[in-house]
Amino acid sequence: MDAQRRGRGEQMDPADQWVLNPNTGEYELRLNPSAAQSGATPRTATARPTGARSTGARTASARSAAPREGAPRGGTPHGGATRTEVPPQRRRRGAPEEPPPGRRGGRRPVQQKPGKAKKVLLWTGGTMAFVLVGVSAAGYFYLQHLEGNVSTTDVGSAGASNFSKDEAFSVLIIGTDKRTGEGNGGYGDKGSSGHADTTILLHVAKDRSNATALSIPRDLIVNIPDCPTKLEDGSEKVVPGVQGVRFNRSLGEGGRDPGCTMRTVKENTGITVDHFMMADFNAVKTLTTAVDGVDVCVEKPVNDKQSKLVLPAGESTVEGEQALAFVRTRKSFGNSGDLDRIKVQQQFLGSLMRKMASSDTLTSPSKLLNLAEAATKALTVDQAIGKVSTLKDVALELKKVPTKNISFTTVPVVDNPAETVKATVVLDDSKAPQVFDMIENDVSFTEVKQQEKKEKDAQAARLKGTKSAASEVRVRITNGGADAGSAQKTLQYLQVEEGVTKSDNAGNAPAELAKTTLEYAPDQADQARRLADIMGLSGSALKPGESVNNSQGLPAMTLTLGKDFKGAGVKLNAPVEAADVEKSTADKVKCAS
């Protein structure tokens, strides 16, 4: 049925206004009615933008004709009565020309210059999708509406103060077990304040070559630090920390907010967390419905009485309640534990990412509208990314990462040795530190060798230039986060093995650093290049600044050993072996077993 027959004015779907421009390859919002194409003066008509129409909900084995849950029908996309400017439909070829409807109250229609059209940016990201419409009145009000959908929490110093498109970033994605939202009364724990039931740390590398989604088991035993939180009345209180408890207690209990969960991750992994996104049970239902379902695969038929999940063996498409049942199911997969459920959730998220990035979604204005609604309504985020425009930037940066280089893995753990009946887990000290170090230092779990070569080439370019002899290098060594005794061991190595005799130990640095740095004055650049060669420092580790006086009163550089320091004589750019952990990537289809 064409747009004319579907109706004009308040009944018109704004998605029908988007037309692919063959000259630019972009979708555009056509503000001119068909009259403009035949020489008449173009007008705009007052109408209410509507959300995309539903064609029915899908289950694992069949699709019914019933309306899809959460799909808007008529009115504004948010159900309100705000009236915005939406142009009438272009006339179909051969159809009789009709004048566009006039504005209310007999006012004269707004005149526009012929040929003007405002572009629409269509895009999607791994965790969300939004639609921003130029500067037309309809687009402005819709953007304002989306802005109002997003809830924010002030996490203070637990996260970054803003979002940078030029740096690596980590987002903590938290799924709570709080029974919020219609139809969720039977899920989660009754009366729960909203624990961190499902938690994934998503780290995106600075060069966008790779990303890692690290699942954190809810039953992992951790130390929760003291947590400053802001109350609704604007006052602040500190929720006391607690030692040796389940990770999921880092949220909700005692008034702990997502900032407390961010601090707990930093405390126990050393990984800096910049932002958070928190969602409840409704997020899975609305996001999967918005994209017309997500493809999943199971090795054997599933009939889970607890989650109510019923699936045949092989591939199925799930959405809404069925999708939520899939990610909540434990008893039907693996050994019925939470660690096996995490694997199923990772497979599901990979499929959701593929669906969001598919051409079917990217070229469907109605799906993008639905995703914009679903994503903004489902999320609570930190204030630094609380604007729709910033969330768009986050998604666009994530979209740059190839799905084959988005790795899913889980914090390496072992059974808690303090328990007779095994119910919790603790960090696997033989594997976890390497995983955390790889994530903190942007090392890909899939592209280790390629990243190595890229870093070496970049380092060679940055360090190109003359170098002093080792005997002419003057440097003071401080410990800024490396193991105890590292400064003295490095001093001995430099003097005995490398001939850097004009070096001394300056003790501990004023503050800890994640990465080793070398600060030097402009006239010490040749010395800095030589020491960078010896230590395996990247160009980014060299910090132009001021010199300091060494023990002989002569100007010297300052070498600060950070948490990434690997030991005296071990180059910081030495090849990194991929961690020996189970992992999957977003581009691969795997069947849950």
PDB file of C-alpha atoms in Angstrom, residues 122-284:
ATOM      1  CA  LEU A 122      21.269   6.758   9.545  1.00  0.00           C
ATOM      2  CA  TRP A 123      23.567   4.709  11.689  1.00  0.00           C
ATOM      3  CA  THR A 124      23.834   1.970  14.250  1.00  0.00           C
ATOM      4  CA  GLY A 125      26.304   0.727  16.843  1.00  0.00           C
ATOM      5  CA  GLY A 126      26.990  -2.458  18.771  1.00  0.00           C
ATOM      6  CA  THR A 127      24.851  -1.561  21.761  1.00  0.00           C
ATOM      7  CA  MET A 128      22.416   1.014  20.449  1.00  0.00           C
ATOM      8  CA  ALA A 129      21.041   2.806  17.394  1.00  0.00           C
ATOM      9  CA  PHE A 130      19.627   6.284  16.954  1.00  0.00           C
ATOM     10  CA  VAL A 131      18.234   8.474  14.203  1.00  0.00           C
ATOM     11  CA  LEU A 132      19.095  12.153  14.026  1.00  0.00           C
ATOM     12  CA  VAL A 133      17.068  14.239  11.608  1.00  0.00           C
ATOM     13  CA  GLY A 134      18.821  17.362  10.210  1.00  0.00           C
ATOM     14  CA  VAL A 135      17.447  20.625  11.535  1.00  0.00           C
ATOM     15  CA  SER A 136      13.847  20.269  10.414  1.00  0.00           C
ATOM     16  CA  ALA A 137      11.180  20.954  12.998  1.00  0.00           C
ATOM     17  CA  ALA A 138      10.187  17.278  13.087  1.00  0.00           C
ATOM     18  CA  GLY A 139      13.791  16.232  13.635  1.00  0.00           C
ATOM     19  CA  TYR A 140      14.355  18.817  16.361  1.00  0.00           C
ATOM     20  CA  PHE A 141      11.362  17.772  18.419  1.00  0.00           C
ATOM     21  CA  TYR A 142      12.090  14.085  17.922  1.00  0.00           C
ATOM     22  CA  LEU A 143      15.677  14.600  19.092  1.00  0.00           C
ATOM     23  CA  GLN A 144      14.372  16.441  22.148  1.00  0.00           C
ATOM     24  CA  HIS A 145      12.037  13.538  22.794  1.00  0.00           C
ATOM     25  CA  LEU A 146      14.874  11.003  22.601  1.00  0.00           C
ATOM     26  CA  GLU A 147      16.899  13.178  24.972  1.00  0.00           C
ATOM     27  CA  GLY A 148      14.081  12.883  27.489  1.00  0.00           C
ATOM     28  CA  ASN A 149      14.087   9.089  27.263  1.00  0.00           C
ATOM     29  CA  VAL A 150      17.591   8.665  28.682  1.00  0.00           C
ATOM     30  CA  SER A 151      18.093   8.466  32.452  1.00  0.00           C
ATOM     31  CA  THR A 152      21.434   9.538  33.940  1.00  0.00           C
ATOM     32  CA  THR A 153      23.356   8.999  37.180  1.00  0.00           C
ATOM     33  CA  ASP A 154      26.143  11.193  38.523  1.00  0.00           C
ATOM     34  CA  VAL A 155      29.013   8.807  39.353  1.00  0.00           C
ATOM     35  CA  GLY A 156      31.470  11.577  40.213  1.00  0.00           C
ATOM     36  CA  SER A 157      35.126  10.618  40.021  1.00  0.00           C
ATOM     37  CA  ALA A 158      34.330   6.951  39.339  1.00  0.00           C
ATOM     38  CA  GLY A 159      34.203   7.683  35.600  1.00  0.00           C
ATOM     39  CA  ALA A 160      35.468  10.102  32.968  1.00  0.00           C
ATOM     40  CA  SER A 161      34.169  13.666  32.883  1.00  0.00           C
ATOM     41  CA  ASN A 162      33.525  13.510  29.118  1.00  0.00           C
ATOM     42  CA  PHE A 163      33.673  11.197  26.125  1.00  0.00           C
ATOM     43  CA  SER A 164      36.685  11.424  23.831  1.00  0.00           C
ATOM     44  CA  LYS A 165      36.503  10.176  20.255  1.00  0.00           C
ATOM     45  CA  ASP A 166      40.313  10.157  20.072  1.00  0.00           C
ATOM     46  CA  GLU A 167      41.110   7.848  22.982  1.00  0.00           C
ATOM     47  CA  ALA A 168      40.532   4.273  24.064  1.00  0.00           C
ATOM     48  CA  PHE A 169      37.442   3.908  26.238  1.00  0.00           C
ATOM     49  CA  SER A 170      35.774   1.332  28.461  1.00  0.00           C
ATOM     50  CA  VAL A 171      32.040   1.092  29.096  1.00  0.00           C
ATOM     51  CA  LEU A 172      30.637  -1.071  31.886  1.00  0.00           C
ATOM     52  CA  ILE A 173      27.361  -2.603  30.686  1.00  0.00           C
ATOM     53  CA  ILE A 174      25.229  -3.643  33.649  1.00  0.00           C
ATOM     54  CA  GLY A 175      22.076  -5.733  33.553  1.00  0.00           C
ATOM     55  CA  THR A 176      20.151  -5.570  36.831  1.00  0.00           C
ATOM     56  CA  ASP A 177      17.760  -8.083  38.372  1.00  0.00           C
ATOM     57  CA  LYS A 178      15.374  -5.367  39.535  1.00  0.00           C
ATOM     58  CA  ARG A 179      11.729  -6.076  38.659  1.00  0.00           C
ATOM     59  CA  THR A 180      11.077  -2.823  36.823  1.00  0.00           C
ATOM     60  CA  GLY A 181       8.880  -2.523  33.755  1.00  0.00           C
ATOM     61  CA  GLU A 182       5.554  -4.008  32.831  1.00  0.00           C
ATOM     62  CA  GLY A 183       5.387  -7.793  32.819  1.00  0.00           C
ATOM     63  CA  ASN A 184       8.625  -8.321  34.751  1.00  0.00           C
ATOM     64  CA  GLY A 185       7.169  -9.187  38.155  1.00  0.00           C
ATOM     65  CA  GLY A 186       8.192 -12.817  37.871  1.00  0.00           C
ATOM     66  CA  TYR A 187      11.835 -12.177  36.976  1.00  0.00           C
ATOM     67  CA  GLY A 188      14.852 -11.696  39.200  1.00  0.00           C
ATOM     68  CA  ASP A 189      14.755 -11.608  42.981  1.00  0.00           C
ATOM     69  CA  LYS A 190      11.618 -10.360  44.661  1.00  0.00           C
ATOM     70  CA  GLY A 191      12.290  -7.044  46.390  1.00  0.00           C
ATOM     71  CA  SER A 192      15.790  -6.778  44.904  1.00  0.00           C
ATOM     72  CA  SER A 193      17.305  -3.300  44.968  1.00  0.00           C
ATOM     73  CA  GLY A 194      18.860  -4.125  41.603  1.00  0.00           C
ATOM     74  CA  HIS A 195      22.046  -6.173  41.851  1.00  0.00           C
ATOM     75  CA  ALA A 196      24.673  -6.381  39.083  1.00  0.00           C
ATOM     76  CA  ASP A 197      23.206  -9.598  37.697  1.00  0.00           C
ATOM     77  CA  THR A 198      24.928  -9.473  34.283  1.00  0.00           C
ATOM     78  CA  THR A 199      28.031  -7.315  33.834  1.00  0.00           C
ATOM     79  CA  ILE A 200      30.215  -6.860  30.762  1.00  0.00           C
ATOM     80  CA  LEU A 201      33.200  -4.537  30.493  1.00  0.00           C
ATOM     81  CA  LEU A 202      33.431  -3.363  26.878  1.00  0.00           C
ATOM     82  CA  HIS A 203      36.862  -1.930  26.039  1.00  0.00           C
ATOM     83  CA  VAL A 204      37.436  -0.250  22.665  1.00  0.00           C
ATOM     84  CA  ALA A 205      41.041   0.244  21.523  1.00  0.00           C
ATOM     85  CA  LYS A 206      42.330   3.719  20.747  1.00  0.00           C
ATOM     86  CA  ASP A 207      42.867   2.951  17.055  1.00  0.00           C
ATOM     87  CA  ARG A 208      39.463   1.169  16.880  1.00  0.00           C
ATOM     88  CA  SER A 209      41.176  -1.922  15.471  1.00  0.00           C
ATOM     89  CA  ASN A 210      39.682  -4.147  18.159  1.00  0.00           C
ATOM     90  CA  ALA A 211      37.360  -4.326  21.145  1.00  0.00           C
ATOM     91  CA  THR A 212      36.993  -6.780  24.008  1.00  0.00           C
ATOM     92  CA  ALA A 213      33.783  -7.612  25.877  1.00  0.00           C
ATOM     93  CA  LEU A 214      34.835  -9.068  29.236  1.00  0.00           C
ATOM     94  CA  SER A 215      32.060 -10.786  31.210  1.00  0.00           C
ATOM     95  CA  ILE A 216      32.364 -10.547  34.995  1.00  0.00           C
ATOM     96  CA  PRO A 217      30.663 -13.415  36.876  1.00  0.00           C
ATOM     97  CA  ARG A 218      28.121 -12.211  39.402  1.00  0.00           C
ATOM     98  CA  ASP A 219      29.394 -14.859  41.882  1.00  0.00           C
ATOM     99  CA  LEU A 220      33.026 -13.704  41.689  1.00  0.00           C
ATOM    100  CA  ILE A 221      34.416 -12.960  45.169  1.00  0.00           C
ATOM    101  CA  VAL A 222      35.779  -9.405  45.242  1.00  0.00           C
ATOM    102  CA  ASN A 223      36.585  -6.516  47.559  1.00  0.00           C
ATOM    103  CA  ILE A 224      34.098  -3.648  47.210  1.00  0.00           C
ATOM    104  CA  PRO A 225      35.739  -0.295  48.043  1.00  0.00           C
ATOM    105  CA  ASP A 226      34.173   2.653  49.862  1.00  0.00           C
ATOM    106  CA  CYS A 227      31.824   4.381  47.468  1.00  0.00           C
ATOM    107  CA  PRO A 228      30.890   8.082  47.478  1.00  0.00           C
ATOM    108  CA  THR A 229      27.319   8.365  46.136  1.00  0.00           C
ATOM    109  CA  LYS A 230      25.033  11.303  45.439  1.00  0.00           C
ATOM    110  CA  LEU A 231      21.509  11.086  46.802  1.00  0.00           C
ATOM    111  CA  GLU A 232      18.356  12.392  45.134  1.00  0.00           C
ATOM    112  CA  ASP A 233      18.333  15.497  47.339  1.00  0.00           C
ATOM    113  CA  GLY A 234      21.825  16.409  46.115  1.00  0.00           C
ATOM    114  CA  SER A 235      23.646  15.417  49.294  1.00  0.00           C
ATOM    115  CA  GLU A 236      26.469  12.902  49.281  1.00  0.00           C
ATOM    116  CA  LYS A 237      27.167   9.876  51.441  1.00  0.00           C
ATOM    117  CA  VAL A 238      29.877   7.242  51.455  1.00  0.00           C
ATOM    118  CA  VAL A 239      28.670   3.658  51.327  1.00  0.00           C
ATOM    119  CA  PRO A 240      31.227   1.617  53.315  1.00  0.00           C
ATOM    120  CA  GLY A 241      33.201  -0.994  51.429  1.00  0.00           C
ATOM    121  CA  VAL A 242      33.180  -4.686  52.233  1.00  0.00           C
ATOM    122  CA  GLN A 243      35.743  -7.441  51.726  1.00  0.00           C
ATOM    123  CA  GLY A 244      35.320 -10.889  50.204  1.00  0.00           C
ATOM    124  CA  VAL A 245      31.743 -10.762  48.870  1.00  0.00           C
ATOM    125  CA  ARG A 246      29.986 -11.539  45.597  1.00  0.00           C
ATOM    126  CA  PHE A 247      30.540  -9.040  42.796  1.00  0.00           C
ATOM    127  CA  ASN A 248      26.787  -8.547  42.253  1.00  0.00           C
ATOM    128  CA  ARG A 249      26.544  -6.804  45.634  1.00  0.00           C
ATOM    129  CA  SER A 250      28.524  -3.876  44.213  1.00  0.00           C
ATOM    130  CA  LEU A 251      25.211  -2.465  42.940  1.00  0.00           C
ATOM    131  CA  GLY A 252      21.962  -1.736  44.753  1.00  0.00           C
ATOM    132  CA  GLU A 253      22.809  -3.008  48.212  1.00  0.00           C
ATOM    133  CA  GLY A 254      23.202  -0.258  50.801  1.00  0.00           C
ATOM    134  CA  GLY A 255      22.435   2.389  48.197  1.00  0.00           C
ATOM    135  CA  ARG A 256      25.369   1.524  45.947  1.00  0.00           C
ATOM    136  CA  ASP A 257      24.988   3.087  42.496  1.00  0.00           C
ATOM    137  CA  PRO A 258      26.682   2.113  39.183  1.00  0.00           C
ATOM    138  CA  GLY A 259      29.651   4.241  40.210  1.00  0.00           C
ATOM    139  CA  CYS A 260      30.269   1.717  43.007  1.00  0.00           C
ATOM    140  CA  THR A 261      30.315  -1.105  40.459  1.00  0.00           C
ATOM    141  CA  MET A 262      32.768   0.885  38.323  1.00  0.00           C
ATOM    142  CA  ARG A 263      35.020   1.402  41.361  1.00  0.00           C
ATOM    143  CA  THR A 264      34.810  -2.310  42.189  1.00  0.00           C
ATOM    144  CA  VAL A 265      35.953  -3.257  38.691  1.00  0.00           C
ATOM    145  CA  LYS A 266      38.899  -0.855  38.942  1.00  0.00           C
ATOM    146  CA  GLU A 267      39.807  -2.122  42.413  1.00  0.00           C
ATOM    147  CA  ASN A 268      39.878  -5.784  41.412  1.00  0.00           C
ATOM    148  CA  THR A 269      41.137  -5.692  37.809  1.00  0.00           C
ATOM    149  CA  GLY A 270      43.157  -2.487  37.528  1.00  0.00           C
ATOM    150  CA  ILE A 271      41.224  -1.586  34.365  1.00  0.00           C
ATOM    151  CA  THR A 272      40.068   2.007  34.117  1.00  0.00           C
ATOM    152  CA  VAL A 273      36.305   2.294  33.556  1.00  0.00           C
ATOM    153  CA  ASP A 274      35.191   5.468  31.796  1.00  0.00           C
ATOM    154  CA  HIS A 275      31.408   5.102  31.497  1.00  0.00           C
ATOM    155  CA  PHE A 276      28.511   2.823  32.291  1.00  0.00           C
ATOM    156  CA  MET A 277      25.236   1.775  30.661  1.00  0.00           C
ATOM    157  CA  MET A 278      22.651   0.050  32.818  1.00  0.00           C
ATOM    158  CA  ALA A 279      19.500  -1.723  31.669  1.00  0.00           C
ATOM    159  CA  ASP A 280      16.758  -3.886  33.169  1.00  0.00           C
ATOM    160  CA  PHE A 281      14.835  -6.868  31.788  1.00  0.00           C
ATOM    161  CA  ASN A 282      12.907  -4.660  29.338  1.00  0.00           C
ATOM    162  CA  ALA A 283      16.072  -3.808  27.389  1.00  0.00           C
ATOM    163  CA  VAL A 284      16.403  -7.285  25.915  1.00  0.00           C
TER     164      VAL A 284
END
